[in-house]
Tab-separated table of C-alpha atoms and ligand atoms in Angstrom:
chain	number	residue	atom	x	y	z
A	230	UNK	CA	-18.172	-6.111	30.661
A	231	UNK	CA	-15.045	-5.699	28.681
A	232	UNK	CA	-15.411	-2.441	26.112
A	233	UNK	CA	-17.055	-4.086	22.613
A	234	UNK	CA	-14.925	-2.272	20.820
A	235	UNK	CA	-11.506	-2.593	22.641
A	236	UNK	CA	-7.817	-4.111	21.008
A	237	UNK	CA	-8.330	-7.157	23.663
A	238	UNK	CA	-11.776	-7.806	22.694
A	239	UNK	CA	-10.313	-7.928	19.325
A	240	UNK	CA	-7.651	-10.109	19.749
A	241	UNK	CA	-9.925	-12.761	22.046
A	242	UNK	CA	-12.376	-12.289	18.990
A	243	UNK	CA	-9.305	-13.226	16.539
A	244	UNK	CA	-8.235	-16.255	18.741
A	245	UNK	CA	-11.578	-17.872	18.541
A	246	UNK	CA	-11.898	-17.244	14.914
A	247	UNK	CA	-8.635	-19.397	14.558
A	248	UNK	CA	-9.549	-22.122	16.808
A	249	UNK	CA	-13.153	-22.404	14.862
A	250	UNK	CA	-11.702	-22.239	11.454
A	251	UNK	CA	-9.522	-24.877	12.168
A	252	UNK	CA	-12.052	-26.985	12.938
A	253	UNK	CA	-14.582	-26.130	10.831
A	254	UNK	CA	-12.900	-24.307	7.971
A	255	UNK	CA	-16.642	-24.828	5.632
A	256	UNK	CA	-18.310	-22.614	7.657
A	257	UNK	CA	-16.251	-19.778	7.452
A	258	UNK	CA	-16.096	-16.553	4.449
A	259	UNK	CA	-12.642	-14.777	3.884
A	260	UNK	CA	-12.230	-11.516	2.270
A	261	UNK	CA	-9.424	-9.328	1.713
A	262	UNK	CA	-8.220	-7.273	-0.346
A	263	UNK	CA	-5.231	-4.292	-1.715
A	264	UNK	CA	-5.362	-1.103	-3.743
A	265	UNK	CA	-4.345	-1.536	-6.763
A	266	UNK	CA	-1.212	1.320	-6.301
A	267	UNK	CA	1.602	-0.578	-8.089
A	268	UNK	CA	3.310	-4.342	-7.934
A	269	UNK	CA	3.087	-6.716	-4.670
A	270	UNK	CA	6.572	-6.361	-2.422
A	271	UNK	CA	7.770	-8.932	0.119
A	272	UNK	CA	5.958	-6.518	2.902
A	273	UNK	CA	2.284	-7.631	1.606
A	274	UNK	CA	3.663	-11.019	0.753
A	275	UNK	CA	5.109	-11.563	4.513
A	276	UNK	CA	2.371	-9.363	6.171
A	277	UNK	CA	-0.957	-10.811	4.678
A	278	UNK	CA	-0.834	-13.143	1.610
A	279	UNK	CA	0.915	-15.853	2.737
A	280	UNK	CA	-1.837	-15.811	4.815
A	281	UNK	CA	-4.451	-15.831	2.370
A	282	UNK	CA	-2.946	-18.885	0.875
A	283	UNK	CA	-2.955	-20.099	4.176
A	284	UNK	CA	-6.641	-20.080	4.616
A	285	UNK	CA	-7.448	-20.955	0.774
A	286	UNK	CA	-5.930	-24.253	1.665
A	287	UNK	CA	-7.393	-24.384	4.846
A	288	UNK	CA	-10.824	-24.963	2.978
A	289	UNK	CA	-12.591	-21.475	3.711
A	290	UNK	CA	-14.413	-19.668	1.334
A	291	UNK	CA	-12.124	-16.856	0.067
A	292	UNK	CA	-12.848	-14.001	-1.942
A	293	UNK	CA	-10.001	-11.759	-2.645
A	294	UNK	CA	-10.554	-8.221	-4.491
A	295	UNK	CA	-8.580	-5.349	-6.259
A	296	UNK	CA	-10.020	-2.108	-4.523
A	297	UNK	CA	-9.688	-0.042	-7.291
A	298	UNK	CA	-12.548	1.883	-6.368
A	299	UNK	CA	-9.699	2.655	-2.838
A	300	UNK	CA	-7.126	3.873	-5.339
A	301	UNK	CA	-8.970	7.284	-5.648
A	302	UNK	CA	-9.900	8.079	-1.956
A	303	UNK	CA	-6.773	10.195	-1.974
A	304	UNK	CA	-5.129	10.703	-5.342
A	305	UNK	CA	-6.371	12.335	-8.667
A	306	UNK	CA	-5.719	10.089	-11.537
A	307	UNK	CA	-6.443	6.310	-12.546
A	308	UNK	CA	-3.151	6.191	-14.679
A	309	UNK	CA	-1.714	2.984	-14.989
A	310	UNK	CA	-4.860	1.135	-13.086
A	311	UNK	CA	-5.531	-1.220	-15.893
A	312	UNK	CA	-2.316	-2.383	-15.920
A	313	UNK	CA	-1.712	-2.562	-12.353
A	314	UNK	CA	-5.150	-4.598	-11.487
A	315	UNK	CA	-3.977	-6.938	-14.147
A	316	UNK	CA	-0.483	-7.168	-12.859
A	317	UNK	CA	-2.021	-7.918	-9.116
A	318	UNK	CA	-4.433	-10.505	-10.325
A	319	UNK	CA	-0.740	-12.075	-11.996
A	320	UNK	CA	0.914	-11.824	-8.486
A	321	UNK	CA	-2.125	-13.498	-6.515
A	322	UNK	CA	-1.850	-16.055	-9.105
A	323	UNK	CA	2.115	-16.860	-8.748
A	324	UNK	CA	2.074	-16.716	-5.158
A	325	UNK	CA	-0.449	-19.434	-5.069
A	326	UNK	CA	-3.827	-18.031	-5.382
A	327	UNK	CA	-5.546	-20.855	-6.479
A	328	UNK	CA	-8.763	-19.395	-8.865
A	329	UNK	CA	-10.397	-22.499	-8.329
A	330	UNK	CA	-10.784	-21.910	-4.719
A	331	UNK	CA	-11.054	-18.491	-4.647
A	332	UNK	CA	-12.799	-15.748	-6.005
A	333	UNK	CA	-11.299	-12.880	-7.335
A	334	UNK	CA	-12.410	-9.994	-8.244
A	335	UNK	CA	-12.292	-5.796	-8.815
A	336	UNK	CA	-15.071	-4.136	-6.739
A	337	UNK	CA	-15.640	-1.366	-9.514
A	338	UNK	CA	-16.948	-4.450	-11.202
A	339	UNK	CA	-20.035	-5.668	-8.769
A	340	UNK	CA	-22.503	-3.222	-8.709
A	341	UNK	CA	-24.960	-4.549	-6.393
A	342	UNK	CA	-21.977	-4.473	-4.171
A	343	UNK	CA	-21.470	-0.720	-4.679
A	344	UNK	CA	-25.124	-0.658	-4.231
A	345	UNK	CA	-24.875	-1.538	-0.350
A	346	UNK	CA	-22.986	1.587	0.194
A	347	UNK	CA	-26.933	3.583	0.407
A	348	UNK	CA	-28.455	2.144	2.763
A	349	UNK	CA	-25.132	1.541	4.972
A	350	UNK	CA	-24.538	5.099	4.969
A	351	UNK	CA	-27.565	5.712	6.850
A	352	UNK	CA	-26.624	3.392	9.393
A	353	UNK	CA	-22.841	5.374	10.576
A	354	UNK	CA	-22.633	9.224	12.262
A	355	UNK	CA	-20.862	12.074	11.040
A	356	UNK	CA	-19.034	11.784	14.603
A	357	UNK	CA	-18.310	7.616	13.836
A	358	UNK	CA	-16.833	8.563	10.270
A	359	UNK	CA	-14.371	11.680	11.641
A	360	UNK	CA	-12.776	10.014	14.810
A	361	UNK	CA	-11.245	6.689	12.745
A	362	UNK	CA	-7.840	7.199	13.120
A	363	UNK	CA	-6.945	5.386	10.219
A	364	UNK	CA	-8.271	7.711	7.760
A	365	UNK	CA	-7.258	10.816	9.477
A	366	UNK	CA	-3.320	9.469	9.675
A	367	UNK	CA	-4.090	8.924	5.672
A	368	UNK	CA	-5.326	11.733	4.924
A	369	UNK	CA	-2.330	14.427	6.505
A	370	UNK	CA	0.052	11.481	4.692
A	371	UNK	CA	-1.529	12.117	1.319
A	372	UNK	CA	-1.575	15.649	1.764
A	373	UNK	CA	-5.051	16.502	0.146
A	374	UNK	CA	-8.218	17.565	2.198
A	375	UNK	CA	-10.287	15.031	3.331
A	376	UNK	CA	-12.644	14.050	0.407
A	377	UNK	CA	-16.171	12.245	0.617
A	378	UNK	CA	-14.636	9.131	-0.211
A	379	UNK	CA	-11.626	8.791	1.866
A	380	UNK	CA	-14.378	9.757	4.858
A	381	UNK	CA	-16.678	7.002	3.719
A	382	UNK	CA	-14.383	4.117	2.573
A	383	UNK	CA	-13.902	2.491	5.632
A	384	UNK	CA	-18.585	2.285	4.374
A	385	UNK	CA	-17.138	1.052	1.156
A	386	UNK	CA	-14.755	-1.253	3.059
A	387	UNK	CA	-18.186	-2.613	5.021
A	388	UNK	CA	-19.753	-3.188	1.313
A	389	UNK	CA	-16.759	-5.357	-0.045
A	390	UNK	CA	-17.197	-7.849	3.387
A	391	UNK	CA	-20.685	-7.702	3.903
A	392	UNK	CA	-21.623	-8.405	0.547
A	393	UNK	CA	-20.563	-11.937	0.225
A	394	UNK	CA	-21.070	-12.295	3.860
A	395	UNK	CA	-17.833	-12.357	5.062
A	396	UNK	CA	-16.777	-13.752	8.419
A	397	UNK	CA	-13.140	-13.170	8.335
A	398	UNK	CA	-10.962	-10.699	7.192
A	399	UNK	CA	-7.344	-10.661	7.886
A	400	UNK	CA	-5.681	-7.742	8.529
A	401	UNK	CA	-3.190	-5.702	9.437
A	402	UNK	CA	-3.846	-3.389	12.992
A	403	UNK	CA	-3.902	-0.416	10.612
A	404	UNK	CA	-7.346	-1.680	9.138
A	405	UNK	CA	-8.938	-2.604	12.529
A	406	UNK	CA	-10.760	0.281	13.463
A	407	UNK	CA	-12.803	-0.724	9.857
A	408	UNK	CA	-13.578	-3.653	10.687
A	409	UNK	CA	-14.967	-2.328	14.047
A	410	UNK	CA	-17.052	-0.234	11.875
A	411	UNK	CA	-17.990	-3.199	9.546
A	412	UNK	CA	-19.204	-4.961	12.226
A	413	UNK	CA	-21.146	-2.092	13.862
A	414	UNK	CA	-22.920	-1.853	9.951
A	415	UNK	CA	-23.844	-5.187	10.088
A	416	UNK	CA	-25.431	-4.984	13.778
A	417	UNK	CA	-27.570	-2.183	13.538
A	418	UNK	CA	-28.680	-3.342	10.035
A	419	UNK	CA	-29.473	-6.616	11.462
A	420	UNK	CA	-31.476	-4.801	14.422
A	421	UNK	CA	-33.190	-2.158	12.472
A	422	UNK	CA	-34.445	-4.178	9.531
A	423	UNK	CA	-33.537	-7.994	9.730
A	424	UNK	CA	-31.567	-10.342	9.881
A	425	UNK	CA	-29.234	-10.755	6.870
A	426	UNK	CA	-25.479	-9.912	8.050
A	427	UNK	CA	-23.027	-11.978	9.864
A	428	UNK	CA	-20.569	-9.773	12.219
A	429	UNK	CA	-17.219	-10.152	10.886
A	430	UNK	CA	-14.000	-10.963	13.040
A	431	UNK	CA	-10.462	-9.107	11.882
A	432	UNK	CA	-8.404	-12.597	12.132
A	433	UNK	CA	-4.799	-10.556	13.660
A	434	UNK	CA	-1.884	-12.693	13.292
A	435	UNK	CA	1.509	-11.853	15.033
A	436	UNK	CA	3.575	-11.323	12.016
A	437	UNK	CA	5.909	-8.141	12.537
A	438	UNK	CA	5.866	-5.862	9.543
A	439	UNK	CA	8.651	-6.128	7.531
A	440	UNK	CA	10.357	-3.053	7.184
A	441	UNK	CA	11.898	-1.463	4.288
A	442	UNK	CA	15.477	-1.860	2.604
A	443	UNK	CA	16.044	1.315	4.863
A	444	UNK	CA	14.784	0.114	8.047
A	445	UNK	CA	12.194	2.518	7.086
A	446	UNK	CA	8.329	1.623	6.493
A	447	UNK	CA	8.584	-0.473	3.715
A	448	UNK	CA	6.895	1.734	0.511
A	449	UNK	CA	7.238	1.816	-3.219
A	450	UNK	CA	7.631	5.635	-2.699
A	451	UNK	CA	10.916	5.310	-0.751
A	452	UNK	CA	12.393	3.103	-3.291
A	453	UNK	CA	13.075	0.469	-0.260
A	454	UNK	CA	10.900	-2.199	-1.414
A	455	UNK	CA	11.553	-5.369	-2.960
A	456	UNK	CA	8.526	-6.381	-5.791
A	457	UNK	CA	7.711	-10.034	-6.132
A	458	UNK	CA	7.605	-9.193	-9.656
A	459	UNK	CA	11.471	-8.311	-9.815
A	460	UNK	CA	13.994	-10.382	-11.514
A	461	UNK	CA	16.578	-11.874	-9.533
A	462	UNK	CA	19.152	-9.025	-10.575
A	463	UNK	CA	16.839	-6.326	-10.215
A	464	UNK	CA	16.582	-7.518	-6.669
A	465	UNK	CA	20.491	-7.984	-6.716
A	466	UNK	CA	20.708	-4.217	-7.375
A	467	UNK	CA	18.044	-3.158	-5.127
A	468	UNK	CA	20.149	-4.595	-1.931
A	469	UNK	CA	23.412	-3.433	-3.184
A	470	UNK	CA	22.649	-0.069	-3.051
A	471	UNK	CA	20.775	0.047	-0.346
A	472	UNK	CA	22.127	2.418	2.644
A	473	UNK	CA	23.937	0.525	5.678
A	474	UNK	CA	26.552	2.402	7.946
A	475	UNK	CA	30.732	1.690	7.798
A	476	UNK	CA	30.713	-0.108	11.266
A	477	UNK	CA	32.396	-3.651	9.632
A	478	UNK	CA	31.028	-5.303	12.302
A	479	UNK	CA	27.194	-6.897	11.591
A	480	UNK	CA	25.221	-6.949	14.202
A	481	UNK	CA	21.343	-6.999	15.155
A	482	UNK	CA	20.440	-3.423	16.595
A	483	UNK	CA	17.414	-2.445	14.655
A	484	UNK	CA	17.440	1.152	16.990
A	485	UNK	CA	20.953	2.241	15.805
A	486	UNK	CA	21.457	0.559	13.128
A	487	UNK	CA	18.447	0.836	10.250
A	488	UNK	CA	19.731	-0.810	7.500
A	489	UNK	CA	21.845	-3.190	8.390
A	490	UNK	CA	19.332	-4.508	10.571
A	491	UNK	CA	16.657	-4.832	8.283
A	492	UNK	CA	18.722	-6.442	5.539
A	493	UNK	CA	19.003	-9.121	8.420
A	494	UNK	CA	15.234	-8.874	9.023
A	495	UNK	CA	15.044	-9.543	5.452
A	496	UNK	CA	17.458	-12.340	5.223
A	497	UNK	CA	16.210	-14.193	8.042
A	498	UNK	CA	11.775	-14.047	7.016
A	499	UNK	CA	13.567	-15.423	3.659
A	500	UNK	CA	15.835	-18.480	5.017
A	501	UNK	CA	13.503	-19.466	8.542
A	502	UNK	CA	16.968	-18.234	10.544
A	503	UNK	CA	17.135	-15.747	13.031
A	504	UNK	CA	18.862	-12.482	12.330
A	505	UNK	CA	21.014	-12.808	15.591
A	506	UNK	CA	22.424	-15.805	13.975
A	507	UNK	CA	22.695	-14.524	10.366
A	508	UNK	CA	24.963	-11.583	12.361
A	509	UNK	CA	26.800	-13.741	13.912
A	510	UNK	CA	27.576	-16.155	10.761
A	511	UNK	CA	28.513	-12.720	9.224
A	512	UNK	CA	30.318	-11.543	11.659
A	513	UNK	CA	33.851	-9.159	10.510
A	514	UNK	CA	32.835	-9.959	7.077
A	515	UNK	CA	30.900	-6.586	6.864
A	516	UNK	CA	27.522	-5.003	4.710
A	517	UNK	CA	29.294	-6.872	1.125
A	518	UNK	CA	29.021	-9.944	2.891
A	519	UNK	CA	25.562	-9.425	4.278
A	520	UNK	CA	24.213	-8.143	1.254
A	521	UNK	CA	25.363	-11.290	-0.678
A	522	UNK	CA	23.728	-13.318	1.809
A	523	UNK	CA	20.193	-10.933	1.629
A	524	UNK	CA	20.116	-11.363	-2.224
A	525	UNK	CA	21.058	-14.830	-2.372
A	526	UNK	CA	17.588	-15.538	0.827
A	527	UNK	CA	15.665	-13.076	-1.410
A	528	UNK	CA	16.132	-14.776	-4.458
A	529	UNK	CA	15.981	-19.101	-3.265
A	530	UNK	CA	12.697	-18.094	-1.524
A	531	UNK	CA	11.531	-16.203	-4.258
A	532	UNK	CA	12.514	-18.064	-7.533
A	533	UNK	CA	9.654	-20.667	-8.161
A	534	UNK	CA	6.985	-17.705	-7.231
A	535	UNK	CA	9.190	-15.288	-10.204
A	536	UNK	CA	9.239	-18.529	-12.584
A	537	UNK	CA	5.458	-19.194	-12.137
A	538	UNK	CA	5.141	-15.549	-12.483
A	539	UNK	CA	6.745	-15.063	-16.030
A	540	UNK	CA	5.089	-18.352	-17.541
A	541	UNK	CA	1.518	-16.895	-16.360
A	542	UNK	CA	2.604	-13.331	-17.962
A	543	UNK	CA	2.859	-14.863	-21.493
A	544	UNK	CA	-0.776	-15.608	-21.043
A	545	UNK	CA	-2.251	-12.530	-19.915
A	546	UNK	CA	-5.848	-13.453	-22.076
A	547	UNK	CA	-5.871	-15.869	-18.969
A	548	UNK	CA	-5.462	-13.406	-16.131
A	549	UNK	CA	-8.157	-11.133	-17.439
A	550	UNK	CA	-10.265	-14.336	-17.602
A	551	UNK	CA	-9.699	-15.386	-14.092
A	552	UNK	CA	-10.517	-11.613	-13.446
A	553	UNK	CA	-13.767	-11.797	-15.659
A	554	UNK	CA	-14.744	-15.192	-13.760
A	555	UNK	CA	-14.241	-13.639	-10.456
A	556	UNK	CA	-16.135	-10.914	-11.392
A	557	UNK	CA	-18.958	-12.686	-12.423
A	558	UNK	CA	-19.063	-14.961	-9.408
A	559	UNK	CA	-18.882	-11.964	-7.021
A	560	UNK	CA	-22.108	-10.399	-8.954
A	561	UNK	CA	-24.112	-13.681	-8.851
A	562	UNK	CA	-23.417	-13.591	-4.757
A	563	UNK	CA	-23.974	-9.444	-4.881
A	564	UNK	CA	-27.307	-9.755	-6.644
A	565	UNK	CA	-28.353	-12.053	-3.874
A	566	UNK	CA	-27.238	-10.211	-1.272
A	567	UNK	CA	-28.207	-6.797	-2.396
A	568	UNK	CA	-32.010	-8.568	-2.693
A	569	UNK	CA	-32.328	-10.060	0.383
A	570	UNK	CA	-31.556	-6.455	1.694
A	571	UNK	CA	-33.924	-4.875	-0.315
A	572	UNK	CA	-36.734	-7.357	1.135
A	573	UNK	CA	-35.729	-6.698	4.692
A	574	UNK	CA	-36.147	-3.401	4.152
A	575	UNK	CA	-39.278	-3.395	2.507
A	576	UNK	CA	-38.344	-1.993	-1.185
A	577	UNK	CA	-39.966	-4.740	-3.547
A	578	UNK	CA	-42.522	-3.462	-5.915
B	192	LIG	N1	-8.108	-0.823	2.510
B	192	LIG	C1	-7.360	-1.995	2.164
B	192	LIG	C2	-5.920	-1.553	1.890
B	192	LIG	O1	-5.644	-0.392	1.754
B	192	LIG	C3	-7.899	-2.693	0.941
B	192	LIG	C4	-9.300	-3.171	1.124
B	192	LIG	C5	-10.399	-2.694	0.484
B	192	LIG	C6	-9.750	-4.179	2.010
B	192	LIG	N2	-11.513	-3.342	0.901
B	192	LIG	C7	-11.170	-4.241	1.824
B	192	LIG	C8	-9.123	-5.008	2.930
B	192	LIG	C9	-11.942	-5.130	2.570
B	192	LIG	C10	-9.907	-5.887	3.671
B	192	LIG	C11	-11.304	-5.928	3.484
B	192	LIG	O2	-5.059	-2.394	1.802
């Protein structure tokens, strides 16, 4: 009996997910979801929303949501979260987030969601919520001691899938040991007082992360990230003064050669080439040369998503109504939720 809780039983769970939802994408709920920390870059783009798109058009049920609630789990302050919810709503719209097919929304906003978070909290250990990895490697890279919340979000994490009775969630390997939590949640509430929760599958795909300007992880704190949001020449300036090495020579060697190599990484996600070949097109012409070539991939991919972008932003009184739609939606499908729980467990007066 393979370990329940193992990366291969996992990945076999992830492979039947995909064969089943393309076959039957009606029957299937996707959620996922950010922070609400700053702008979109091409690492979330690459890593996880094309994919979102992906399945939109697929025909599942999506749900996508702004964890604001997540921004605080390690930082102090809620400056700038007004602005940056609204300006992530505006990037899930240019990419192709399609409000019509999907729902979204900013947990803060759904009580009844936040509401799950009680009786799910009686259902994890002290033991279960210390040993996930995930927090602990977030919590020495924020620097603060561990709070209450960054202990129990991976709950909160449970609340925002369960609540609209996910069965997907894509996601990066980072967020896995979550969504082995999630689905632990949902079995022993099933088991204890009913059945009301589907187990949810993490849907893995094989798409590298994208690293940095830097060859670094890509992160709005290094300064190494390229923003959907940017304009064509703030991208322009991003690449040319971003750190390569004074071999003339470009080749792929992602080990001894950071920058260079991910400006090829870069290059090639943006133009479908290889970055073997983009080296070797490149060749004695040296990091001017490549960095031409990055900007120019950058900016052809990038340009309708910008343009569709800056027409949306002169209509903000519509993002914030696709947000207050989405918001509604998710309550209507909370409320449900959060009653069919409280009759399983007995709590109607
Ligand atoms: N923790 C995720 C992140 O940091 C965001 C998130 C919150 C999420 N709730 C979720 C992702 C539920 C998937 C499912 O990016």
């Amino acid at each position: 009996m393979p370990n329940e809780g193992s990366f291969q039983e996992a990945q076999r769970r992830s492979d039947e997910a995909w064969r089943d939802l393309r076959e039957h994408p009606e029957r299937h709920v996707m959620l996922s979801g950010d922070r609400p920390t700053g702008r979109l870059h091409l690492g979330h783009y690459f890593g996880t929303e094309a994919q979102r798109v992906e399945l939109q058009d697929m025909g599942a049920t999506c749900y996508i949501l702004v964890a604001d609630y997540q921004v605080i789990t390690d930082r102090d302050t809620t400056e700038h979260i007004r602005e940056n919810t609204c300006n992530m709503v505006l990037d899930y719209l240019a990419i192709g987030i399609d409000p019509a097919k999907t729902t979204i929304f900013a947990h803060s906003q759904v009580p009844a969601l936040n509401q799950l978070m009680l009786p799910f909290l009686s259902l994890v250990t002290e033991a279960e919520l210390l040993r996930n990895p995930t927090v602990k490697s977030e919590q020495e890279a924020s620097g603060h001691a561990l709070t209450g919340l960054l202990l129990t979000y991976p709950v909160h994490q449970a609340c925002d899938i369960l609540f609209c009775k996910g069965t997907l969630v894509p996601v990066g390997m980072d967020q896995l040991p979550h969504i082995e939590q999630t689905r632990q949640i949902a079995h022993r509430f099933n088991r204890r007082f009913g059945e009301v929760f589907p187990e949810p599958v993490a849907l893995l795909s094989d798409v590298k992360l994208l690293p940095g300007l830097d060859g670094r992880k890509m992160s709005k704190s290094y300064g190494n990230a390229i923003d959907i949001s940017m304009t064509a020449e703030e991208t322009a300036k991003l690449i040319r003064k971003s750190r390569t090495d004074s071999e003339r020579k470009i080749t792929f060697d992602p080990e001894n050669r950071p920058g260079v190599s991910a400006l090829l990484t870069t290059a090639a996600i943006c133009s479908g080439r290889s970055p073997e070949e983009i080296a070797d097109e490149i060749g004695d012409a040296g990091a001017g040369a490549l960095k031409a070539y990055v900007t120019e991939a950058v900016n052809a991919f990038f340009a309708p998503i910008r343009e569709r972008r800056a027409e949306l932003e002169r209509d903000m009184d519509y993002v914030r109504d696709v947000l207050h739609e989405g918001n509604a939606k998710a309550n209507r499908v909370a409320d449900e939720t959060l009653g069919q729980v409280l009759e399983a467990m007995g709590m109607v007066y």
